[in-house]
Amino acid sequence: MSADTVNPLNDGDVAGSEAQLIDAALALHRGGKMAVEPTVPVRDKDDLSLAYTPGVAKVCSAIAEQPELVHDYTWKSQVVAVVTDGSAVLGLGDIGPEASLPVMEGKSILFRQFGGVNAVPIALDCREADEIVETVARLAPSFGGVNLEDISAPRCFEIERRLQERLDIPIFHDDQHGTAVVTLAALRNAAKLTGRSLGELRAVISGAGAAGVAIAKILVEAGIGDVAVCDRKGIIGHDREDLTDVKREMAGLTNKAGLSGPLANALKGADVFIGVSGGTVPEPAVASMAKDCLIFAMANPDPEIHPAVAHRYAAVVATGRSDFPNQINNVLAFPGIFAGALQVRASRITEGMKLAAAEALAAVVADELSADKVIPSPFDERVAPAVTAAVAGAARAEGVARR
């Protein structure tokens, strides 16, 4: 960054190392992080006549006669739309569509880097569920799948459901399902490391937003012994009269023990803590958990339970941060999940496909388990191929594959 370039993020009050990080990030992002490159040459008039007119008309006519040929003669089956309204961006919250674009670009390059999947960032200037559903549905002919990103709860649940009902391509809200898949994979391995099965564990989830709800559902589907979900008002159960439709569904699926009251009540004797909420869990509540408990404190940048505290009580500690072991990172899931779904032209991503992804991800490091390694690194080259193959196989087994 040149000396005369104004740094809009550095107001002079930040520490030196943080200022350097901000300057480096701004320099990296200048001009954006991605571009579209051709896969065929256009060197002369013969190339031009094939890539564009008149040759392209023959391809268009063939697709018009047999619409399924669009998958063979365009990039449709190799590209995902990364769609947001900017209402729940990372830890930044509701910052709007323009400010969300650096994150959507980042997501798109991760698709390509880790899964070989092309992706296009799309930031929508609308907020109503009806508007988002209608807009994405009208864009859908251009894409083989849609990755919904950083859309606030509870709208995200309705938007995903309605789009999947309307479209015959995979619709995947990564804040929900990517987090859930990676969490389940890590929990499988942590349980194995400590000589237990999922069915022997009682878990507590702090946070009833997109990630918390999805994690609860996948844990129930995978056979967890019991799981209680807590929001700001405490444990979600049938005794609560202030529940949304989504939380009422949670009350029906979870908390078989019938617990009530604050989070601390749920943590007494619990085997697992999963944090996707922010805030801080008091140490006495952590100390009340079962021996050799498992703590996944995934809020960023500040885990709900700091690893230094968690390690006093837990056999395995995971966070959402890259500077601690066992990072629960969605990039371990979504590139391979979409690569597998697109490979077989799946019409949707099923619960079975997500469970298969989690099992494959866990298996990558099954023979290398330690307290500091219950989940692979995002840079482990075995991850994407394993998840891709598992998802493709599950899609075929469940009858949603079209090739």
PDB file of N, CA and C in Angstrom, residues 151-241:
ATOM      1  N   ILE A 151     -27.162 -15.334   6.016  1.00  0.00           N
ATOM      2  CA  ILE A 151     -28.526 -14.828   6.068  1.00  0.00           C
ATOM      3  C   ILE A 151     -29.045 -15.095   7.477  1.00  0.00           C
ATOM      4  N   SER A 152     -29.580 -14.093   8.121  1.00  0.00           N
ATOM      5  CA  SER A 152     -29.916 -14.205   9.529  1.00  0.00           C
ATOM      6  C   SER A 152     -31.071 -15.170   9.786  1.00  0.00           C
ATOM      7  N   ALA A 153     -31.042 -15.778  10.959  1.00  0.00           N
ATOM      8  CA  ALA A 153     -32.136 -16.628  11.427  1.00  0.00           C
ATOM      9  C   ALA A 153     -33.221 -15.730  12.012  1.00  0.00           C
ATOM     10  N   PRO A 154     -34.486 -16.142  11.958  1.00  0.00           N
ATOM     11  CA  PRO A 154     -34.972 -17.437  11.458  1.00  0.00           C
ATOM     12  C   PRO A 154     -35.299 -17.457   9.973  1.00  0.00           C
ATOM     13  N   ARG A 155     -35.107 -16.311   9.253  1.00  0.00           N
ATOM     14  CA  ARG A 155     -35.463 -16.287   7.829  1.00  0.00           C
ATOM     15  C   ARG A 155     -34.705 -17.328   7.030  1.00  0.00           C
ATOM     16  N   CYS A 156     -33.454 -17.610   7.437  1.00  0.00           N
ATOM     17  CA  CYS A 156     -32.635 -18.538   6.662  1.00  0.00           C
ATOM     18  C   CYS A 156     -33.277 -19.914   6.539  1.00  0.00           C
ATOM     19  N   PHE A 157     -33.991 -20.354   7.578  1.00  0.00           N
ATOM     20  CA  PHE A 157     -34.628 -21.673   7.535  1.00  0.00           C
ATOM     21  C   PHE A 157     -35.731 -21.700   6.477  1.00  0.00           C
ATOM     22  N   GLU A 158     -36.565 -20.679   6.491  1.00  0.00           N
ATOM     23  CA  GLU A 158     -37.669 -20.620   5.535  1.00  0.00           C
ATOM     24  C   GLU A 158     -37.160 -20.468   4.107  1.00  0.00           C
ATOM     25  N   ILE A 159     -36.156 -19.626   3.915  1.00  0.00           N
ATOM     26  CA  ILE A 159     -35.625 -19.386   2.567  1.00  0.00           C
ATOM     27  C   ILE A 159     -35.041 -20.661   1.992  1.00  0.00           C
ATOM     28  N   GLU A 160     -34.256 -21.373   2.773  1.00  0.00           N
ATOM     29  CA  GLU A 160     -33.678 -22.623   2.284  1.00  0.00           C
ATOM     30  C   GLU A 160     -34.768 -23.630   1.948  1.00  0.00           C
ATOM     31  N   ARG A 161     -35.743 -23.793   2.850  1.00  0.00           N
ATOM     32  CA  ARG A 161     -36.814 -24.772   2.620  1.00  0.00           C
ATOM     33  C   ARG A 161     -37.605 -24.445   1.361  1.00  0.00           C
ATOM     34  N   ARG A 162     -37.985 -23.195   1.205  1.00  0.00           N
ATOM     35  CA  ARG A 162     -38.808 -22.826   0.056  1.00  0.00           C
ATOM     36  C   ARG A 162     -38.044 -22.946  -1.263  1.00  0.00           C
ATOM     37  N   LEU A 163     -36.781 -22.593  -1.254  1.00  0.00           N
ATOM     38  CA  LEU A 163     -35.989 -22.735  -2.480  1.00  0.00           C
ATOM     39  C   LEU A 163     -35.813 -24.202  -2.856  1.00  0.00           C
ATOM     40  N   GLN A 164     -35.567 -25.060  -1.864  1.00  0.00           N
ATOM     41  CA  GLN A 164     -35.396 -26.476  -2.189  1.00  0.00           C
ATOM     42  C   GLN A 164     -36.697 -27.086  -2.698  1.00  0.00           C
ATOM     43  N   GLU A 165     -37.833 -26.639  -2.156  1.00  0.00           N
ATOM     44  CA  GLU A 165     -39.121 -27.123  -2.656  1.00  0.00           C
ATOM     45  C   GLU A 165     -39.372 -26.675  -4.093  1.00  0.00           C
ATOM     46  N   ARG A 166     -38.865 -25.522  -4.443  1.00  0.00           N
ATOM     47  CA  ARG A 166     -39.148 -24.938  -5.758  1.00  0.00           C
ATOM     48  C   ARG A 166     -38.164 -25.379  -6.835  1.00  0.00           C
ATOM     49  N   LEU A 167     -36.917 -25.610  -6.457  1.00  0.00           N
ATOM     50  CA  LEU A 167     -35.872 -25.893  -7.431  1.00  0.00           C
ATOM     51  C   LEU A 167     -35.404 -27.336  -7.338  1.00  0.00           C
ATOM     52  N   ASP A 168     -34.852 -27.843  -8.429  1.00  0.00           N
ATOM     53  CA  ASP A 168     -34.364 -29.225  -8.439  1.00  0.00           C
ATOM     54  C   ASP A 168     -32.843 -29.267  -8.486  1.00  0.00           C
ATOM     55  N   ILE A 169     -32.208 -28.298  -7.830  1.00  0.00           N
ATOM     56  CA  ILE A 169     -30.758 -28.291  -7.658  1.00  0.00           C
ATOM     57  C   ILE A 169     -30.467 -28.172  -6.163  1.00  0.00           C
ATOM     58  N   PRO A 170     -29.275 -28.563  -5.730  1.00  0.00           N
ATOM     59  CA  PRO A 170     -28.964 -28.495  -4.304  1.00  0.00           C
ATOM     60  C   PRO A 170     -28.999 -27.074  -3.756  1.00  0.00           C
ATOM     61  N   ILE A 171     -29.720 -26.895  -2.659  1.00  0.00           N
ATOM     62  CA  ILE A 171     -29.761 -25.634  -1.915  1.00  0.00           C
ATOM     63  C   ILE A 171     -29.179 -25.931  -0.534  1.00  0.00           C
ATOM     64  N   PHE A 172     -28.159 -25.190  -0.156  1.00  0.00           N
ATOM     65  CA  PHE A 172     -27.392 -25.543   1.044  1.00  0.00           C
ATOM     66  C   PHE A 172     -27.036 -24.277   1.795  1.00  0.00           C
ATOM     67  N   HIS A 173     -27.567 -24.119   3.007  1.00  0.00           N
ATOM     68  CA  HIS A 173     -27.202 -22.970   3.839  1.00  0.00           C
ATOM     69  C   HIS A 173     -26.010 -23.378   4.688  1.00  0.00           C
ATOM     70  N   ASP A 174     -24.834 -22.920   4.290  1.00  0.00           N
ATOM     71  CA  ASP A 174     -23.605 -23.427   4.891  1.00  0.00           C
ATOM     72  C   ASP A 174     -23.480 -23.067   6.363  1.00  0.00           C
ATOM     73  N   ASP A 175     -24.003 -21.905   6.767  1.00  0.00           N
ATOM     74  CA  ASP A 175     -23.931 -21.540   8.180  1.00  0.00           C
ATOM     75  C   ASP A 175     -24.620 -22.589   9.047  1.00  0.00           C
ATOM     76  N   GLN A 176     -25.639 -23.231   8.488  1.00  0.00           N
ATOM     77  CA  GLN A 176     -26.288 -24.331   9.201  1.00  0.00           C
ATOM     78  C   GLN A 176     -25.514 -25.634   9.010  1.00  0.00           C
ATOM     79  N   HIS A 177     -25.536 -26.118   7.791  1.00  0.00           N
ATOM     80  CA  HIS A 177     -25.173 -27.516   7.555  1.00  0.00           C
ATOM     81  C   HIS A 177     -23.671 -27.764   7.481  1.00  0.00           C
ATOM     82  N   GLY A 178     -22.914 -26.790   6.972  1.00  0.00           N
ATOM     83  CA  GLY A 178     -21.466 -26.971   6.966  1.00  0.00           C
ATOM     84  C   GLY A 178     -20.928 -27.074   8.380  1.00  0.00           C
ATOM     85  N   THR A 179     -21.394 -26.174   9.233  1.00  0.00           N
ATOM     86  CA  THR A 179     -20.982 -26.212  10.639  1.00  0.00           C
ATOM     87  C   THR A 179     -21.398 -27.523  11.288  1.00  0.00           C
ATOM     88  N   ALA A 180     -22.609 -27.970  10.996  1.00  0.00           N
ATOM     89  CA  ALA A 180     -23.116 -29.199  11.610  1.00  0.00           C
ATOM     90  C   ALA A 180     -22.306 -30.414  11.182  1.00  0.00           C
ATOM     91  N   VAL A 181     -21.970 -30.501   9.910  1.00  0.00           N
ATOM     92  CA  VAL A 181     -21.208 -31.650   9.401  1.00  0.00           C
ATOM     93  C   VAL A 181     -19.836 -31.723  10.063  1.00  0.00           C
ATOM     94  N   VAL A 182     -19.135 -30.601  10.130  1.00  0.00           N
ATOM     95  CA  VAL A 182     -17.782 -30.610  10.705  1.00  0.00           C
ATOM     96  C   VAL A 182     -17.844 -30.882  12.207  1.00  0.00           C
ATOM     97  N   THR A 183     -18.838 -30.320  12.876  1.00  0.00           N
ATOM     98  CA  THR A 183     -18.990 -30.568  14.312  1.00  0.00           C
ATOM     99  C   THR A 183     -19.237 -32.047  14.584  1.00  0.00           C
ATOM    100  N   LEU A 184     -20.121 -32.664  13.810  1.00  0.00           N
ATOM    101  CA  LEU A 184     -20.398 -34.083  14.002  1.00  0.00           C
ATOM    102  C   LEU A 184     -19.153 -34.925  13.754  1.00  0.00           C
ATOM    103  N   ALA A 185     -18.402 -34.610  12.716  1.00  0.00           N
ATOM    104  CA  ALA A 185     -17.185 -35.370  12.419  1.00  0.00           C
ATOM    105  C   ALA A 185     -16.200 -35.291  13.586  1.00  0.00           C
ATOM    106  N   ALA A 186     -15.983 -34.087  14.104  1.00  0.00           N
ATOM    107  CA  ALA A 186     -15.055 -33.921  15.221  1.00  0.00           C
ATOM    108  C   ALA A 186     -15.564 -34.618  16.472  1.00  0.00           C
ATOM    109  N   LEU A 187     -16.872 -34.557  16.695  1.00  0.00           N
ATOM    110  CA  LEU A 187     -17.434 -35.181  17.889  1.00  0.00           C
ATOM    111  C   LEU A 187     -17.346 -36.698  17.808  1.00  0.00           C
ATOM    112  N   ARG A 188     -17.552 -37.259  16.637  1.00  0.00           N
ATOM    113  CA  ARG A 188     -17.375 -38.712  16.465  1.00  0.00           C
ATOM    114  C   ARG A 188     -15.975 -39.132  16.878  1.00  0.00           C
ATOM    115  N   ASN A 189     -14.990 -38.394  16.402  1.00  0.00           N
ATOM    116  CA  ASN A 189     -13.610 -38.763  16.703  1.00  0.00           C
ATOM    117  C   ASN A 189     -13.249 -38.499  18.159  1.00  0.00           C
ATOM    118  N   ALA A 190     -13.776 -37.414  18.732  1.00  0.00           N
ATOM    119  CA  ALA A 190     -13.506 -37.128  20.137  1.00  0.00           C
ATOM    120  C   ALA A 190     -14.113 -38.204  21.035  1.00  0.00           C
ATOM    121  N   ALA A 191     -15.319 -38.640  20.690  1.00  0.00           N
ATOM    122  CA  ALA A 191     -15.946 -39.726  21.452  1.00  0.00           C
ATOM    123  C   ALA A 191     -15.129 -41.006  21.337  1.00  0.00           C
ATOM    124  N   LYS A 192     -14.699 -41.308  20.124  1.00  0.00           N
ATOM    125  CA  LYS A 192     -13.888 -42.513  19.896  1.00  0.00           C
ATOM    126  C   LYS A 192     -12.595 -42.451  20.699  1.00  0.00           C
ATOM    127  N   LEU A 193     -11.964 -41.290  20.698  1.00  0.00           N
ATOM    128  CA  LEU A 193     -10.696 -41.124  21.409  1.00  0.00           C
ATOM    129  C   LEU A 193     -10.855 -41.373  22.900  1.00  0.00           C
ATOM    130  N   THR A 194     -12.023 -41.021  23.434  1.00  0.00           N
ATOM    131  CA  THR A 194     -12.255 -41.173  24.875  1.00  0.00           C
ATOM    132  C   THR A 194     -13.040 -42.444  25.196  1.00  0.00           C
ATOM    133  N   GLY A 195     -13.133 -43.350  24.226  1.00  0.00           N
ATOM    134  CA  GLY A 195     -13.732 -44.659  24.473  1.00  0.00           C
ATOM    135  C   GLY A 195     -15.239 -44.662  24.606  1.00  0.00           C
ATOM    136  N   ARG A 196     -15.896 -43.720  23.956  1.00  0.00           N
ATOM    137  CA  ARG A 196     -17.354 -43.646  24.036  1.00  0.00           C
ATOM    138  C   ARG A 196     -17.969 -43.613  22.644  1.00  0.00           C
ATOM    139  N   SER A 197     -19.269 -43.879  22.593  1.00  0.00           N
ATOM    140  CA  SER A 197     -20.018 -43.734  21.355  1.00  0.00           C
ATOM    141  C   SER A 197     -20.903 -42.496  21.459  1.00  0.00           C
ATOM    142  N   LEU A 198     -21.430 -42.039  20.324  1.00  0.00           N
ATOM    143  CA  LEU A 198     -22.330 -40.887  20.350  1.00  0.00           C
ATOM    144  C   LEU A 198     -23.543 -41.160  21.237  1.00  0.00           C
ATOM    145  N   GLY A 199     -24.015 -42.382  21.199  1.00  0.00           N
ATOM    146  CA  GLY A 199     -25.204 -42.742  21.960  1.00  0.00           C
ATOM    147  C   GLY A 199     -25.021 -42.652  23.466  1.00  0.00           C
ATOM    148  N   GLU A 200     -23.775 -42.599  23.938  1.00  0.00           N
ATOM    149  CA  GLU A 200     -23.503 -42.491  25.372  1.00  0.00           C
ATOM    150  C   GLU A 200     -23.368 -41.040  25.837  1.00  0.00           C
ATOM    151  N   LEU A 201     -23.437 -40.096  24.913  1.00  0.00           N
ATOM    152  CA  LEU A 201     -23.138 -38.708  25.245  1.00  0.00           C
ATOM    153  C   LEU A 201     -24.404 -37.871  25.430  1.00  0.00           C
ATOM    154  N   ARG A 202     -24.333 -36.986  26.409  1.00  0.00           N
ATOM    155  CA  ARG A 202     -25.353 -35.939  26.549  1.00  0.00           C
ATOM    156  C   ARG A 202     -24.681 -34.609  26.229  1.00  0.00           C
ATOM    157  N   ALA A 203     -25.214 -33.914  25.240  1.00  0.00           N
ATOM    158  CA  ALA A 203     -24.602 -32.683  24.765  1.00  0.00           C
ATOM    159  C   ALA A 203     -25.453 -31.473  25.115  1.00  0.00           C
ATOM    160  N   VAL A 204     -24.797 -30.336  25.200  1.00  0.00           N
ATOM    161  CA  VAL A 204     -25.461 -29.050  25.416  1.00  0.00           C
ATOM    162  C   VAL A 204     -24.985 -28.098  24.335  1.00  0.00           C
ATOM    163  N   ILE A 205     -25.922 -27.481  23.641  1.00  0.00           N
ATOM    164  CA  ILE A 205     -25.598 -26.508  22.598  1.00  0.00           C
ATOM    165  C   ILE A 205     -26.003 -25.129  23.084  1.00  0.00           C
ATOM    166  N   SER A 206     -25.053 -24.216  23.100  1.00  0.00           N
ATOM    167  CA  SER A 206     -25.331 -22.827  23.454  1.00  0.00           C
ATOM    168  C   SER A 206     -25.497 -22.035  22.164  1.00  0.00           C
ATOM    169  N   GLY A 207     -26.740 -21.658  21.872  1.00  0.00           N
ATOM    170  CA  GLY A 207     -27.038 -20.944  20.639  1.00  0.00           C
ATOM    171  C   GLY A 207     -28.111 -21.663  19.854  1.00  0.00           C
ATOM    172  N   ALA A 208     -29.199 -20.970  19.562  1.00  0.00           N
ATOM    173  CA  ALA A 208     -30.318 -21.578  18.833  1.00  0.00           C
ATOM    174  C   ALA A 208     -30.556 -20.854  17.518  1.00  0.00           C
ATOM    175  N   GLY A 209     -29.487 -20.337  16.931  1.00  0.00           N
ATOM    176  CA  GLY A 209     -29.559 -19.748  15.607  1.00  0.00           C
ATOM    177  C   GLY A 209     -29.357 -20.801  14.540  1.00  0.00           C
ATOM    178  N   ALA A 210     -28.917 -20.375  13.371  1.00  0.00           N
ATOM    179  CA  ALA A 210     -28.779 -21.289  12.237  1.00  0.00           C
ATOM    180  C   ALA A 210     -27.877 -22.474  12.559  1.00  0.00           C
ATOM    181  N   ALA A 211     -26.691 -22.198  13.101  1.00  0.00           N
ATOM    182  CA  ALA A 211     -25.744 -23.280  13.372  1.00  0.00           C
ATOM    183  C   ALA A 211     -26.228 -24.185  14.495  1.00  0.00           C
ATOM    184  N   GLY A 212     -26.717 -23.603  15.592  1.00  0.00           N
ATOM    185  CA  GLY A 212     -27.164 -24.406  16.724  1.00  0.00           C
ATOM    186  C   GLY A 212     -28.286 -25.349  16.366  1.00  0.00           C
ATOM    187  N   VAL A 213     -29.259 -24.873  15.608  1.00  0.00           N
ATOM    188  CA  VAL A 213     -30.391 -25.715  15.202  1.00  0.00           C
ATOM    189  C   VAL A 213     -29.909 -26.855  14.309  1.00  0.00           C
ATOM    190  N   ALA A 214     -29.058 -26.536  13.340  1.00  0.00           N
ATOM    191  CA  ALA A 214     -28.579 -27.573  12.426  1.00  0.00           C
ATOM    192  C   ALA A 214     -27.718 -28.615  13.139  1.00  0.00           C
ATOM    193  N   ILE A 215     -26.880 -28.158  14.068  1.00  0.00           N
ATOM    194  CA  ILE A 215     -26.059 -29.105  14.826  1.00  0.00           C
ATOM    195  C   ILE A 215     -26.950 -30.035  15.647  1.00  0.00           C
ATOM    196  N   ALA A 216     -27.949 -29.474  16.301  1.00  0.00           N
ATOM    197  CA  ALA A 216     -28.862 -30.303  17.092  1.00  0.00           C
ATOM    198  C   ALA A 216     -29.529 -31.361  16.220  1.00  0.00           C
ATOM    199  N   LYS A 217     -29.993 -30.963  15.040  1.00  0.00           N
ATOM    200  CA  LYS A 217     -30.689 -31.907  14.162  1.00  0.00           C
ATOM    201  C   LYS A 217     -29.768 -33.023  13.688  1.00  0.00           C
ATOM    202  N   ILE A 218     -28.534 -32.667  13.299  1.00  0.00           N
ATOM    203  CA  ILE A 218     -27.655 -33.708  12.785  1.00  0.00           C
ATOM    204  C   ILE A 218     -27.188 -34.636  13.908  1.00  0.00           C
ATOM    205  N   LEU A 219     -27.025 -34.101  15.130  1.00  0.00           N
ATOM    206  CA  LEU A 219     -26.648 -34.961  16.247  1.00  0.00           C
ATOM    207  C   LEU A 219     -27.766 -35.944  16.574  1.00  0.00           C
ATOM    208  N   VAL A 220     -29.006 -35.475  16.543  1.00  0.00           N
ATOM    209  CA  VAL A 220     -30.143 -36.374  16.768  1.00  0.00           C
ATOM    210  C   VAL A 220     -30.186 -37.437  15.680  1.00  0.00           C
ATOM    211  N   GLU A 221     -30.005 -37.021  14.445  1.00  0.00           N
ATOM    212  CA  GLU A 221     -30.023 -37.960  13.312  1.00  0.00           C
ATOM    213  C   GLU A 221     -28.904 -38.988  13.437  1.00  0.00           C
ATOM    214  N   ALA A 222     -27.761 -38.559  13.980  1.00  0.00           N
ATOM    215  CA  ALA A 222     -26.605 -39.456  14.104  1.00  0.00           C
ATOM    216  C   ALA A 222     -26.688 -40.359  15.327  1.00  0.00           C
ATOM    217  N   GLY A 223     -27.681 -40.132  16.214  1.00  0.00           N
ATOM    218  CA  GLY A 223     -27.865 -41.020  17.349  1.00  0.00           C
ATOM    219  C   GLY A 223     -27.283 -40.551  18.664  1.00  0.00           C
ATOM    220  N   ILE A 224     -27.150 -39.243  18.865  1.00  0.00           N
ATOM    221  CA  ILE A 224     -26.652 -38.736  20.145  1.00  0.00           C
ATOM    222  C   ILE A 224     -27.559 -39.214  21.280  1.00  0.00           C
ATOM    223  N   GLY A 225     -26.982 -39.438  22.443  1.00  0.00           N
ATOM    224  CA  GLY A 225     -27.785 -39.895  23.572  1.00  0.00           C
ATOM    225  C   GLY A 225     -28.869 -38.906  23.939  1.00  0.00           C
ATOM    226  N   ASP A 226     -28.489 -37.650  24.104  1.00  0.00           N
ATOM    227  CA  ASP A 226     -29.448 -36.572  24.345  1.00  0.00           C
ATOM    228  C   ASP A 226     -28.730 -35.263  24.070  1.00  0.00           C
ATOM    229  N   VAL A 227     -29.498 -34.243  23.725  1.00  0.00           N
ATOM    230  CA  VAL A 227     -28.931 -32.921  23.485  1.00  0.00           C
ATOM    231  C   VAL A 227     -29.941 -31.880  23.929  1.00  0.00           C
ATOM    232  N   ALA A 228     -29.453 -30.884  24.653  1.00  0.00           N
ATOM    233  CA  ALA A 228     -30.270 -29.751  25.052  1.00  0.00           C
ATOM    234  C   ALA A 228     -29.751 -28.510  24.354  1.00  0.00           C
ATOM    235  N   VAL A 229     -30.662 -27.717  23.821  1.00  0.00           N
ATOM    236  CA  VAL A 229     -30.301 -26.487  23.124  1.00  0.00           C
ATOM    237  C   VAL A 229     -30.702 -25.306  24.001  1.00  0.00           C
ATOM    238  N   CYS A 230     -29.800 -24.341  24.135  1.00  0.00           N
ATOM    239  CA  CYS A 230     -30.065 -23.168  24.975  1.00  0.00           C
ATOM    240  C   CYS A 230     -29.993 -21.895  24.142  1.00  0.00           C
ATOM    241  N   ASP A 231     -30.948 -21.008  24.366  1.00  0.00           N
ATOM    242  CA  ASP A 231     -30.883 -19.675  23.784  1.00  0.00           C
ATOM    243  C   ASP A 231     -30.628 -18.669  24.895  1.00  0.00           C
ATOM    244  N   ARG A 232     -30.839 -17.391  24.630  1.00  0.00           N
ATOM    245  CA  ARG A 232     -30.532 -16.374  25.628  1.00  0.00           C
ATOM    246  C   ARG A 232     -31.382 -16.516  26.889  1.00  0.00           C
ATOM    247  N   LYS A 233     -32.536 -17.142  26.757  1.00  0.00           N
ATOM    248  CA  LYS A 233     -33.443 -17.267  27.901  1.00  0.00           C
ATOM    249  C   LYS A 233     -33.303 -18.601  28.621  1.00  0.00           C
ATOM    250  N   GLY A 234     -32.408 -19.466  28.151  1.00  0.00           N
ATOM    251  CA  GLY A 234     -32.193 -20.721  28.841  1.00  0.00           C
ATOM    252  C   GLY A 234     -32.465 -21.945  27.973  1.00  0.00           C
ATOM    253  N   ILE A 235     -32.717 -23.056  28.628  1.00  0.00           N
ATOM    254  CA  ILE A 235     -32.905 -24.335  27.943  1.00  0.00           C
ATOM    255  C   ILE A 235     -34.227 -24.336  27.192  1.00  0.00           C
ATOM    256  N   ILE A 236     -34.203 -24.811  25.953  1.00  0.00           N
ATOM    257  CA  ILE A 236     -35.416 -24.900  25.147  1.00  0.00           C
ATOM    258  C   ILE A 236     -36.134 -26.203  25.472  1.00  0.00           C
ATOM    259  N   GLY A 237     -37.366 -26.070  25.925  1.00  0.00           N
ATOM    260  CA  GLY A 237     -38.170 -27.237  26.285  1.00  0.00           C
ATOM    261  C   GLY A 237     -39.640 -26.917  26.195  1.00  0.00           C
ATOM    262  N   HIS A 238     -40.463 -27.918  26.416  1.00  0.00           N
ATOM    263  CA  HIS A 238     -41.918 -27.757  26.294  1.00  0.00           C
ATOM    264  C   HIS A 238     -42.494 -26.838  27.369  1.00  0.00           C
ATOM    265  N   ASP A 239     -41.703 -26.543  28.405  1.00  0.00           N
ATOM    266  CA  ASP A 239     -42.213 -25.657  29.456  1.00  0.00           C
ATOM    267  C   ASP A 239     -42.177 -24.185  29.040  1.00  0.00           C
ATOM    268  N   ARG A 240     -41.473 -23.882  27.940  1.00  0.00           N
ATOM    269  CA  ARG A 240     -41.338 -22.499  27.474  1.00  0.00           C
ATOM    270  C   ARG A 240     -42.536 -22.093  26.620  1.00  0.00           C
ATOM    271  N   GLU A 241     -43.072 -20.921  26.872  1.00  0.00           N
ATOM    272  CA  GLU A 241     -44.208 -20.421  26.098  1.00  0.00           C
ATOM    273  C   GLU A 241     -43.814 -19.318  25.128  1.00  0.00           C
TER     274      GLU A 241
END
